[in-house]
Steps between C-alpha positions, in 0.01 A plus 500: 500500500406759760184425701251692710568406863233726652260329739143622444298582810164666559501740794189559711536877501214544746719321759826678416600865514652650186701822489506687170739794476407734217189693407555552127437286193706205624336502843157527339575203273621281789214592736249442221643150440482420872141621535383329181610171650391571858265795560549448876881515480671674792713768337684802637613743231774746598585788267570872502213543252220289347376522145122559490437163329662317791302699756181419308592131466539450877207719604272200557767242586432419865853401604718753318670786681668795328781666698636816345862530611848394391585131549678413824631167630221488760251454216621137471384413853223241495509453123520163327564617145632824353491654156739782411302680231680828450689629198793593727759221471694615810183509709399156371842367601458652847154341534650166390775528764243573774283208387797263511595622851139449611472156333210624286460353151530776241426575137692793354316615189692447177807368684483117483833449681356670811173306501416217737178452305336619179147610430426288192223513244183346637207332331186467711170335422295466817693278740762406240811716516810442287823694555741537209872561536765545233772526767518872428603437138191637322199660666358536147490121450334460839243764405425329168464158667264658751286638216488161326410309817243762600332447164515118475405406856121508514320689775319174574825361648372627835196268474735209424711585807192523724374159381843340538521630857168327581623179337832521685320529834284196420783270387603253766831323544863591534671778309625274219151363435348851502756615242419200276126573519546873434726419204228277350235769552708785354632297204219650290667843534806391302363221280547559127198377310 
């Protein structure tokens, strides 16, 4: 049976610099996802034109720069991540080649074989964030799972996390003992009565 061998990570986008190439629907979708997760994300968007919705979206984003020009290899300098978000497959391939030469991780929209990483479906309730991946097989399943989890996880989960953080800081002992104590405390969350 085939398995999902992706390794989930959570990037601190306020510490990294992301290049997005494309100012249309795809670019708007990707930039929106980045900003929803990190309003202080450092993003440079390069495109020959920008749809008004994208311009409006980034108007109040403090660390987003729009550069209206064709993509060039120099745009990769100083970037940590890149997203090729154009509808031009040849241009996306060129962006991918420049990212690989620059050792920049890249996501090429709708081209899984050229992606170093995916932007998965994300469920967020306060401090809790869950990323969902179907290994590129079905974004629709990921979307439906997101909807289900968004509905069933109570908003009060944030209060639980805040209280558990206080408890965690108060627990003494080595790591193994702390885990045992936290397991006893959180058992009520999964107990079937």
